[in-house]
Coordinates of C-alpha atoms in Angstrom, one line a residue:
X1 CA -11.7 -24.5 13.0
X2 CA -15.2 -24.2 11.7
X3 CA -14.6 -22.0 8.7
X4 CA -16.2 -23.4 5.6
X5 CA -13.8 -25.1 3.1
X6 CA -14.2 -24.5 -0.6
X7 CA -12.4 -26.7 -3.1
X8 CA -11.1 -25.2 -6.3
X9 CA -9.0 -26.4 -9.1
X10 CA -8.5 -30.0 -10.3
X11 CA -9.6 -32.5 -7.8
X12 CA -10.3 -36.1 -9.1
X13 CA -11.9 -37.2 -5.8
X14 CA -13.3 -33.9 -4.5
X15 CA -15.6 -35.4 -1.9
X16 CA -12.9 -37.7 -0.5
X17 CA -10.4 -34.9 -0.6
X18 CA -12.7 -32.6 1.4
X19 CA -13.2 -35.4 3.9
X20 CA -9.4 -35.8 4.4
X21 CA -8.8 -32.1 4.5
X22 CA -11.4 -31.7 7.2
X23 CA -9.8 -34.4 9.3
X24 CA -6.4 -32.8 8.9
X25 CA -7.7 -29.5 10.1
X26 CA -9.5 -31.2 13.0
X27 CA -6.5 -33.1 14.3
X28 CA -4.0 -30.3 13.8
X29 CA -6.2 -27.9 15.9
X30 CA -7.4 -30.5 18.4
X31 CA -7.0 -29.3 22.0
X32 CA -5.6 -25.9 20.9
X33 CA -7.1 -22.6 21.7
X34 CA -7.2 -20.6 18.5
X35 CA -6.3 -17.1 19.9
X36 CA -5.5 -14.9 16.9
X37 CA -7.6 -11.9 16.2
X38 CA -6.9 -12.3 12.5
X39 CA -8.6 -15.6 11.6
X40 CA -10.2 -16.1 8.2
X41 CA -13.9 -16.7 7.8
X42 CA -13.4 -19.1 4.9
X43 CA -10.8 -21.4 3.5
X44 CA -10.3 -21.9 -0.2
X45 CA -8.2 -25.0 -1.2
X46 CA -7.1 -25.0 -4.8
X47 CA -5.2 -28.0 -6.4
X48 CA -2.7 -27.3 -9.1
X49 CA -0.6 -29.9 -11.0
X50 CA 2.6 -27.7 -11.2
X51 CA 4.4 -25.4 -8.9
X52 CA 4.9 -25.6 -5.1
X53 CA 2.2 -25.4 -2.5
X54 CA 1.7 -21.8 -1.2
X55 CA -0.6 -19.3 0.3
X56 CA -2.1 -17.1 -2.4
X57 CA -2.1 -13.5 -1.2
X58 CA -5.0 -11.6 -2.7
X59 CA -6.9 -8.4 -2.3
X60 CA -10.3 -9.7 -3.2
X61 CA -12.3 -11.8 -0.7
X62 CA -10.3 -10.4 2.2
X63 CA -11.9 -12.8 4.8
X64 CA -10.8 -15.9 2.8
X65 CA -7.5 -17.7 3.3
X66 CA -6.5 -19.2 -0.1
X67 CA -4.3 -22.3 -0.1
X68 CA -2.7 -23.7 -3.2
X69 CA -1.6 -27.4 -3.1
X70 CA -0.1 -29.7 -5.7
X71 CA -1.2 -33.3 -5.1
X72 CA -2.2 -36.3 -7.3
X73 CA -5.5 -38.4 -7.0
X74 CA -6.0 -39.9 -3.6
X75 CA -2.5 -39.0 -2.4
X76 CA -3.7 -38.5 1.1
X77 CA -0.2 -38.5 2.8
X78 CA 1.0 -35.7 0.5
X79 CA -2.3 -33.9 0.8
X80 CA -2.1 -33.9 4.6
X81 CA 1.5 -32.9 4.7
X82 CA 1.1 -30.0 2.2
X83 CA -2.2 -28.8 3.8
X84 CA -0.7 -29.0 7.3
X85 CA 2.2 -26.8 6.3
X86 CA 0.1 -24.1 4.7
X87 CA -2.5 -24.3 7.5
X88 CA 0.4 -23.5 9.8
X89 CA 1.0 -20.3 7.8
X90 CA -2.7 -19.4 8.2
X91 CA -2.4 -20.0 12.0
X92 CA 0.7 -17.8 12.0
X93 CA -1.4 -14.9 10.5
X94 CA 0.2 -15.2 7.0
X95 CA -2.8 -15.3 4.8
X96 CA -3.9 -11.7 4.3
X97 CA -2.7 -9.6 1.4
X98 CA -0.1 -7.8 3.6
X99 CA 1.5 -11.0 4.6
X100 CA 4.4 -11.0 2.1
X101 CA 7.3 -13.2 3.0
X102 CA 10.4 -11.1 3.9
X103 CA 14.0 -11.8 5.0
X104 CA 15.7 -12.0 7.4
X105 CA 13.4 -14.1 9.5
X106 CA 11.0 -15.7 7.1
X107 CA 13.1 -19.0 7.5
X108 CA 11.9 -19.2 11.1
X109 CA 8.2 -19.1 10.1
X110 CA 9.0 -21.8 7.5
X111 CA 10.6 -24.1 10.1
X112 CA 7.8 -23.5 12.6
X113 CA 5.0 -24.4 10.2
X114 CA 6.9 -27.3 8.6
X115 CA 7.2 -28.7 12.1
X116 CA 3.6 -28.0 12.7
X117 CA 2.7 -30.2 9.7
X118 CA 5.0 -33.1 10.8
X119 CA 3.4 -33.0 14.3
X120 CA -0.1 -33.2 12.6
X121 CA 0.8 -36.3 10.7
X122 CA 1.3 -38.2 14.0
X123 CA -2.1 -37.0 15.2
X124 CA -3.7 -37.8 11.8
X125 CA -2.3 -41.4 12.0
X126 CA -3.7 -41.9 15.4
X127 CA -7.1 -40.5 14.3
X128 CA -7.2 -42.5 11.1
X129 CA -6.5 -45.8 13.0
X130 CA -9.2 -45.1 15.5
X131 CA -11.9 -43.8 13.2
X132 CA -10.8 -43.7 9.5
X133 CA -12.5 -41.2 7.2
X134 CA -13.2 -44.2 4.8
X135 CA -14.9 -47.3 6.1
X136 CA -12.5 -50.2 6.8
X137 CA -9.3 -48.1 6.0
X138 CA -7.7 -48.3 9.4
X139 CA -4.5 -49.8 7.9
X140 CA -3.7 -46.6 6.0
X141 CA -2.5 -45.2 9.3
X142 CA 0.6 -47.2 8.7
X143 CA 1.3 -45.3 5.5
X144 CA 0.9 -42.0 7.2
X145 CA 3.3 -43.0 10.0
X146 CA 5.8 -44.1 7.3
X147 CA 5.5 -40.9 5.4
X148 CA 6.2 -39.0 8.7
X149 CA 9.1 -41.2 9.6
X150 CA 10.6 -40.6 6.1
X151 CA 10.3 -36.8 6.7
X152 CA 12.0 -37.1 10.0
X153 CA 14.8 -39.3 8.6
X154 CA 15.4 -36.6 5.9
X155 CA 15.7 -34.0 8.7
X156 CA 18.2 -36.1 10.5
X157 CA 20.1 -36.5 7.3
X158 CA 20.1 -32.7 6.8
X159 CA 21.9 -32.3 10.0
X160 CA 24.4 -35.0 9.4
X161 CA 25.2 -34.3 5.8
X162 CA 25.6 -30.6 5.6
X163 CA 25.4 -28.9 9.0
X164 CA 26.0 -29.4 12.7
X165 CA 23.5 -31.7 14.5
X166 CA 22.5 -29.4 17.4
X167 CA 20.1 -26.5 16.4
X168 CA 22.3 -23.8 18.0
X169 CA 25.5 -24.8 16.1
X170 CA 23.4 -25.3 12.9
X171 CA 21.9 -21.7 13.4
X172 CA 25.3 -20.1 13.8
X173 CA 26.7 -21.9 10.8
X174 CA 23.8 -21.1 8.5
X175 CA 22.4 -17.8 9.8
X176 CA 24.0 -15.6 7.2
X177 CA 22.7 -17.7 4.3
X178 CA 19.1 -17.9 5.7
X179 CA 19.0 -14.2 6.5
X180 CA 20.0 -13.5 2.9
X181 CA 17.0 -15.5 1.7
X182 CA 19.0 -18.5 0.5
X183 CA 17.6 -22.0 1.1
X184 CA 19.5 -24.3 3.5
X185 CA 18.6 -27.6 5.1
X186 CA 16.6 -27.0 8.3
X187 CA 16.7 -30.5 9.8
X188 CA 18.3 -29.6 13.2
X189 CA 15.9 -26.7 13.7
X190 CA 12.8 -28.9 12.8
X191 CA 13.8 -31.8 15.1
X192 CA 14.4 -29.3 18.0
X193 CA 11.1 -27.5 17.4
X194 CA 9.2 -30.8 17.2
X195 CA 10.5 -31.8 20.6
X196 CA 9.2 -28.5 22.0
X197 CA 5.8 -28.9 20.3
X198 CA 5.4 -32.4 21.7
X199 CA 5.8 -31.1 25.2
X200 CA 2.3 -29.7 25.1
X201 CA -0.3 -27.7 23.2
X202 CA 0.4 -24.4 24.9
X203 CA 3.6 -23.9 22.9
X204 CA 1.8 -24.6 19.6
X205 CA -0.9 -22.1 20.5
X206 CA 1.8 -19.4 20.5
X207 CA 2.0 -19.7 16.7
X208 CA -1.2 -17.6 16.6
X209 CA 0.7 -14.6 18.0
X210 CA 3.2 -14.5 15.1
X211 CA 3.4 -11.6 12.7
X212 CA 0.9 -9.3 14.4
X213 CA 3.2 -6.3 13.9
X214 CA 3.8 -4.2 10.7
X215 CA 7.4 -5.3 10.1
X216 CA 6.5 -9.0 10.3
X217 CA 9.6 -11.2 9.3
X218 CA 11.6 -8.2 8.2
X219 CA 13.0 -7.8 11.7
X220 CA 16.2 -9.6 12.8
X221 CA 15.4 -12.7 14.8
X222 CA 16.2 -11.1 18.2
X223 CA 13.7 -8.3 17.6
X224 CA 11.3 -10.7 16.0
X225 CA 11.2 -12.9 19.1
X226 CA 10.8 -9.9 21.4
X227 CA 7.7 -8.7 19.3
X228 CA 6.4 -12.3 19.4
X229 CA 6.6 -12.3 23.2
X230 CA 4.7 -9.1 23.4
X231 CA 2.1 -10.4 20.9
X232 CA 1.5 -13.5 23.0
X233 CA 0.7 -11.3 26.0
X234 CA -1.7 -9.3 23.9
X235 CA -3.8 -12.2 22.8
X236 CA -3.6 -14.2 26.0
X237 CA -1.3 -17.0 24.7
X238 CA 1.1 -18.8 27.1
X239 CA 4.3 -17.2 25.6
X240 CA 6.2 -20.5 26.3
X241 CA 7.4 -21.0 22.7
X242 CA 9.4 -17.9 22.1
X243 CA 11.9 -18.4 25.0
X244 CA 12.1 -22.1 24.3
X245 CA 13.3 -21.1 20.8
X246 CA 15.8 -18.7 22.3
X247 CA 17.2 -21.5 24.4
X248 CA 17.1 -23.9 21.4
X249 CA 19.1 -21.5 19.2
X250 CA 21.0 -19.9 22.0
X251 CA 20.0 -16.4 21.0
X252 CA 21.3 -13.5 23.1

């Protein structure tokens, strides 16, 4: 929450971008206990103009979480969305060199942090409207809300167009593809997880217990969730989110 943020790469409005990034972090973590024992001491945010956003896993500067974004000048909605997603990975302990994404359960972390970002956009719009980072810019809250609404509509379309609408049926229909590392629409899962997040901050806090075991996402989802529950107990998290996900996906 207080780690220094260092900007790197091509930023046309660096001071303004830093102001927005700081606000995004503040609202995403507002009212949350940050419980992980693997938090970075610094954040490095680098802007590229090609390639997808990502966490750069590196051996040097082992206390720094390095985030790569790809945004244009003053594109604050896209900046907030991409940064929120990658910040979710940092919260989920996926920023150190050993945090290499692995099947069969990497898809679940991706769904969890994507939903974390969408949740954050609602909080950002509320904060921007009440106290904008730029004087007289309250109206931009409407643009943030529309950006979020478009993401949610795309998630609903995912479910209607190519997979069952309820998360459990969707999971059964797409599990083999996801566990093989192939990309599939995740709309039903994201909508279901968002409803859980919005129930209260304690579920969101459980993200800090993710991936605190050597196998990380290389475990089948049933074993992954079992380790996650154990990890929640170890760091003093509520442990509410893992069983809610078991119920959402109807895991045995």
